[in-house]
Each structure stands twice: as structure tokens, then as C-alpha cells.
Short mmCIF file of C-alpha atoms in Angstrom, two decimals:
data_model
loop_
_atom_site.label_atom_id
_atom_site.label_comp_id
_atom_site.label_asym_id
_atom_site.label_seq_id
_atom_site.Cartn_x
_atom_site.Cartn_y
_atom_site.Cartn_z
CA MET A 1 -12.32 -4.30 -13.49
CA PRO A 2 -10.14 -4.48 -16.62
CA PHE A 3 -6.39 -4.60 -16.20
CA THR A 4 -4.51 -1.46 -17.21
CA LEU A 5 -1.15 -0.85 -18.85
CA PRO A 6 1.44 -0.18 -16.12
CA PRO A 7 3.30 3.11 -16.64
CA LEU A 8 6.88 3.10 -17.84
CA PRO A 9 9.34 3.93 -15.06
CA TYR A 10 10.96 6.58 -17.28
CA ALA A 11 10.18 8.76 -20.30
CA LEU A 12 9.92 7.20 -23.75
CA ASP A 13 13.17 8.88 -24.80
CA ALA A 14 15.02 8.23 -21.54
CA LEU A 15 17.05 5.28 -22.86
CA GLU A 16 18.13 6.86 -26.15
CA ALA A 17 21.60 7.72 -24.86
CA LYS A 18 21.89 4.07 -23.79
CA GLY A 19 21.06 2.65 -27.19
CA MET A 20 17.30 2.05 -27.02
CA SER A 21 15.42 4.60 -29.09
CA LYS A 22 12.20 6.44 -28.39
CA ASN A 23 10.92 4.89 -31.62
CA THR A 24 11.47 1.39 -30.22
CA LEU A 25 9.69 2.22 -26.97
CA GLU A 26 6.80 3.87 -28.80
CA PHE A 27 6.21 0.61 -30.68
CA HIS A 28 7.32 -1.94 -28.10
CA TYR A 29 5.61 -0.38 -25.09
CA GLY A 30 2.99 1.75 -26.80
CA LYS A 31 1.82 -0.86 -29.32
CA HIS A 32 2.92 -4.37 -28.32
CA HIS A 33 2.60 -4.14 -24.53
CA THR A 34 -0.67 -2.26 -24.88
CA ALA A 35 -2.00 -4.96 -27.19
CA TYR A 36 -1.20 -7.71 -24.68
CA VAL A 37 -3.20 -5.85 -22.02
CA ASN A 38 -6.14 -5.21 -24.33
CA ASN A 39 -6.17 -8.75 -25.69
CA LEU A 40 -6.06 -10.20 -22.17
CA ASN A 41 -9.00 -8.07 -21.06
CA ALA A 42 -10.99 -9.24 -24.08
CA GLN A 43 -10.13 -12.89 -23.39
CA ILE A 44 -11.14 -12.87 -19.72
CA ALA A 45 -14.26 -10.71 -20.03
CA GLY A 46 -17.16 -12.47 -18.32
CA LYS A 47 -14.98 -15.33 -17.03
CA GLU A 48 -13.93 -16.23 -13.52
CA LEU A 49 -10.40 -15.05 -14.39
CA GLU A 50 -11.73 -11.51 -14.55
CA SER A 51 -12.24 -11.54 -10.77
CA LEU A 52 -8.62 -12.34 -9.95
CA GLY A 53 -6.74 -9.53 -8.27
CA SER A 54 -3.66 -9.35 -10.46
CA VAL A 55 -2.28 -10.24 -13.87
CA GLU A 56 0.26 -12.44 -12.07
CA GLU A 57 -2.57 -14.55 -10.63
CA VAL A 58 -4.12 -14.91 -14.08
CA MET A 59 -0.73 -15.91 -15.49
CA LEU A 60 -0.11 -18.61 -12.90
CA MET A 61 -3.64 -20.02 -13.10
CA THR A 62 -3.67 -20.15 -16.90
CA TRP A 63 -0.26 -21.84 -17.02
CA ASN A 64 -2.40 -24.80 -15.99
CA GLY A 65 0.42 -27.07 -14.90
CA GLY A 66 2.30 -26.76 -18.18
CA LYS A 67 -0.76 -27.00 -20.40
CA PRO A 68 -1.45 -23.28 -20.83
CA THR A 69 -4.90 -22.06 -21.70
CA PRO A 70 -5.33 -19.38 -24.41
CA GLU A 71 -5.21 -16.54 -21.88
CA PHE A 72 -1.73 -17.43 -20.66
CA ASN A 73 0.29 -15.86 -23.46
CA ASN A 74 -1.21 -12.40 -23.07
CA ALA A 75 -1.14 -12.49 -19.26
CA ALA A 76 2.47 -13.65 -19.17
CA GLN A 77 3.54 -11.09 -21.76
CA VAL A 78 2.01 -8.29 -19.69
CA VAL A 79 4.01 -9.48 -16.68
CA ASN A 80 7.20 -10.14 -18.64
CA HIS A 81 7.21 -6.72 -20.29
CA THR A 82 6.54 -4.82 -17.08
CA PHE A 83 9.45 -6.69 -15.49
CA PHE A 84 11.63 -5.95 -18.54
CA TRP A 85 11.02 -2.18 -18.45
CA GLU A 86 11.81 -2.19 -14.74
CA SER A 87 15.05 -4.11 -15.41
CA MET A 88 16.45 -1.10 -17.27
CA SER A 89 17.35 2.43 -16.26
CA PRO A 90 18.65 5.65 -17.86
CA ASN A 91 21.44 5.25 -15.29
CA GLY A 92 21.91 1.56 -16.06
CA GLY A 93 24.98 -0.37 -17.00
CA GLY A 94 28.21 -1.10 -15.21
CA LYS A 95 28.66 -4.04 -12.90
CA PRO A 96 26.58 -5.27 -9.98
CA SER A 97 27.53 -4.70 -6.37
CA GLY A 98 26.22 -5.80 -3.00
CA LYS A 99 24.58 -9.12 -2.31
CA VAL A 100 23.67 -9.93 -5.90
CA ALA A 101 27.31 -9.45 -6.94
CA GLU A 102 28.36 -11.85 -4.18
CA ALA A 103 25.75 -14.35 -5.38
CA ILE A 104 26.93 -14.04 -8.99
CA ASP A 105 30.46 -14.82 -7.84
CA ARG A 106 29.32 -17.73 -5.70
CA ASP A 107 26.69 -19.32 -7.93
CA LEU A 108 27.80 -18.42 -11.45
CA GLY A 109 31.58 -18.14 -11.16
CA GLY A 110 31.84 -14.37 -11.40
CA TYR A 111 30.56 -11.47 -13.47
CA ASP A 112 32.34 -12.49 -16.68
CA LYS A 113 30.83 -15.97 -16.47
CA PHE A 114 27.40 -14.42 -15.92
CA VAL A 115 27.83 -12.22 -19.01
CA GLU A 116 28.88 -15.22 -21.08
CA ALA A 117 25.93 -17.31 -19.90
CA PHE A 118 23.40 -14.49 -20.28
CA LYS A 119 24.62 -13.66 -23.79
CA THR A 120 24.41 -17.32 -24.75
CA ALA A 121 20.90 -17.66 -23.34
CA GLY A 122 19.69 -14.66 -25.33
CA ALA A 123 21.51 -15.51 -28.54
CA THR A 124 20.53 -19.19 -28.62
CA GLN A 125 16.84 -18.74 -27.84
CA PHE A 126 15.44 -19.81 -31.20
CA GLY A 127 12.74 -17.47 -32.46
CA SER A 128 11.01 -15.39 -29.81
CA GLY A 129 11.62 -15.52 -26.09
CA TRP A 130 13.47 -14.24 -23.05
CA ALA A 131 16.74 -14.57 -21.14
CA TRP A 132 16.55 -14.59 -17.33
CA LEU A 133 18.59 -14.35 -14.16
CA SER A 134 16.58 -15.98 -11.38
CA VAL A 135 16.76 -17.30 -7.85
CA ASN A 136 15.90 -21.00 -8.02
CA GLY A 137 14.15 -23.13 -5.44
CA GLU A 138 17.46 -23.77 -3.66
CA GLY A 139 18.12 -20.04 -3.27
CA LYS A 140 20.86 -19.96 -5.91
CA LEU A 141 21.15 -17.75 -8.96
CA GLU A 142 20.73 -19.35 -12.36
CA VAL A 143 20.63 -18.14 -15.96
CA SER A 144 17.92 -19.54 -18.22
CA LYS A 145 16.00 -18.89 -21.40
CA THR A 146 12.33 -19.40 -22.20
CA PRO A 147 10.35 -19.45 -25.44
CA ASN A 148 7.54 -17.08 -26.33
CA ALA A 149 5.70 -15.93 -23.17
CA GLU A 150 6.96 -18.63 -20.80
CA ASN A 151 8.90 -17.45 -17.74
CA PRO A 152 10.62 -18.77 -14.59
CA TRP A 153 7.70 -17.90 -12.30
CA VAL A 154 5.65 -20.75 -13.73
CA HIS A 155 8.51 -23.13 -12.91
CA GLY A 156 8.80 -21.99 -9.31
CA ALA A 157 11.81 -19.69 -9.66
CA THR A 158 11.93 -15.96 -8.87
CA PRO A 159 13.44 -13.77 -11.61
CA VAL A 160 15.60 -10.79 -10.74
CA LEU A 161 16.46 -9.74 -14.31
CA THR A 162 15.12 -10.33 -17.80
CA MET A 163 16.01 -9.45 -21.36
CA ASP A 164 13.45 -9.56 -24.16
CA VAL A 165 14.81 -11.20 -27.32
CA TRP A 166 11.64 -11.05 -29.35
CA GLU A 167 12.63 -9.30 -32.58
CA HIS A 168 10.37 -6.33 -31.88
CA ALA A 169 12.60 -5.52 -28.87
CA TYR A 170 15.51 -4.49 -31.07
CA TYR A 171 14.73 -4.48 -34.79
CA LEU A 172 14.12 -0.75 -35.14
CA ASP A 173 17.49 -0.03 -33.52
CA VAL A 174 19.84 -2.77 -34.75
CA GLN A 175 17.74 -4.66 -37.33
CA ASN A 176 18.50 -8.40 -37.11
CA ARG A 177 21.71 -8.04 -35.10
CA ARG A 178 20.46 -9.63 -31.89
CA PRO A 179 24.00 -10.09 -30.44
CA ASP A 180 24.57 -6.31 -30.70
CA PHE A 181 21.35 -5.68 -28.80
CA ILE A 182 22.34 -8.20 -26.14
CA SER A 183 25.80 -6.68 -25.65
CA ASN A 184 24.36 -3.18 -25.35
CA PHE A 185 21.68 -4.34 -22.92
CA ILE A 186 24.26 -5.89 -20.60
CA SER A 187 26.77 -3.03 -20.85
CA ASN A 188 24.46 -0.03 -20.75
CA LEU A 189 20.88 -0.79 -19.73
CA ILE A 190 20.68 -3.16 -16.75
CA ASP A 191 19.46 -1.47 -13.58
CA TRP A 192 21.65 -3.31 -11.08
CA GLU A 193 20.15 -1.40 -8.16
CA ARG A 194 16.74 -2.84 -9.03
CA VAL A 195 18.25 -6.29 -9.53
CA GLU A 196 19.82 -6.02 -6.06
CA GLN A 197 16.46 -5.10 -4.54
CA ARG A 198 14.77 -8.02 -6.25
CA TYR A 199 17.49 -10.42 -5.18
CA ILE A 200 17.25 -9.36 -1.54
CA ALA A 201 13.47 -9.71 -1.64
CA ALA A 202 13.68 -13.14 -3.28
CA THR A 203 16.18 -14.51 -0.79
CA SER A 204 14.63 -13.10 2.38
CA LYS A 205 11.28 -14.89 2.04
#
């Protein structure tokens, strides 16, 4: 059965008051994310990969130990984008609380240090890619960046937050001003309740 585009967790215009326009979501979700799903389905048609139960399984198999096969980019981008949409909320912004806030203090030196590291990861990712907050194999939080479709899952870490820094994520709203997009994402868009849920799930395995 072909994979389908996961629904957005909010309306297309739900983030407008937070600095991400309906126009951006119409293109980014409606065009780009849709294309990744359609392209993946075309690539795996008639192959063993088509029988796998989830896009995540396809992604991990096609990573192929660091020598990704052609299907990897589309599979990973489907996963990455779904995770990105679910990292944001119309009620997003503010600072974290609960266990993830404690972990940020313990592992990263506090919220301000996290913001600095996350901004740097997003701003210094040359070309297209992603910034991540993940639980590493030792159970500690770490900030990282990855190029193109690559993500922490393929390296054995468990992400709890991501930020898309491909240009199509922000160009319609802020043109080439990636740092402005990053600052607004951190201040106004992060769904810390979802990040908390992910962190608890990642550390209770």
C-alpha cells in the first residue's frame, strides 16, 4: 500500500500569528512534503521496500550504514517534515518546563546556552539541512545539525525537536534572512509540551 501524506496537526493558517504564513505552509507542506511522499512511492513501487510497515523503516533500511540508496532522501524527508510540523504549535513559544527543562540545565548548561547552540546549529548548516535537539546513546541531550535529509535517527540518537533550515522553510516569509527565521522559531513556534512528551518517551525506554 502506498504511503500517504500525514495530516498537519493544525490548520494551514494556524501559525500566522506566530510568524509562519499560510502561504509558506501551502507550499512547504502542500507542495514539498507531498512531493517527497509521492516520489518515495514511485521509487519503491514493486520493490521489497514497498512491503515495509512504515516510512521510518524504509528510512533506516535505505540509510544503508551511511551509504544511502536513492530512496533514502525522500523517505527521510517525509519523516523529518512530519516531525517538524509536530515540533510547532499555535500555542508554541516560551521556555520549556518539566523534565526536559531539567535536562537542558544539566546537559546543555541552561536554556540560554541551548538557544545559543541551537541558533548556531541552524545558522551554520551550509546549504540545506536541519538543526536538532536529541537524546544521545548515553541518555543526554545534545544539539546537532545535519545536511540535506540526514537526521539523528540514522546515527542512533532520538530527536525531541527539529528545525528545518532548507530555504523553502522560510523564504516566503523572511526571504534569505535565515537568522530571523531561527529566532522566531525558538521564541514563538516550539511546542515545548510535545518536546517534553518526546523526551520522557526517549528516556524511559
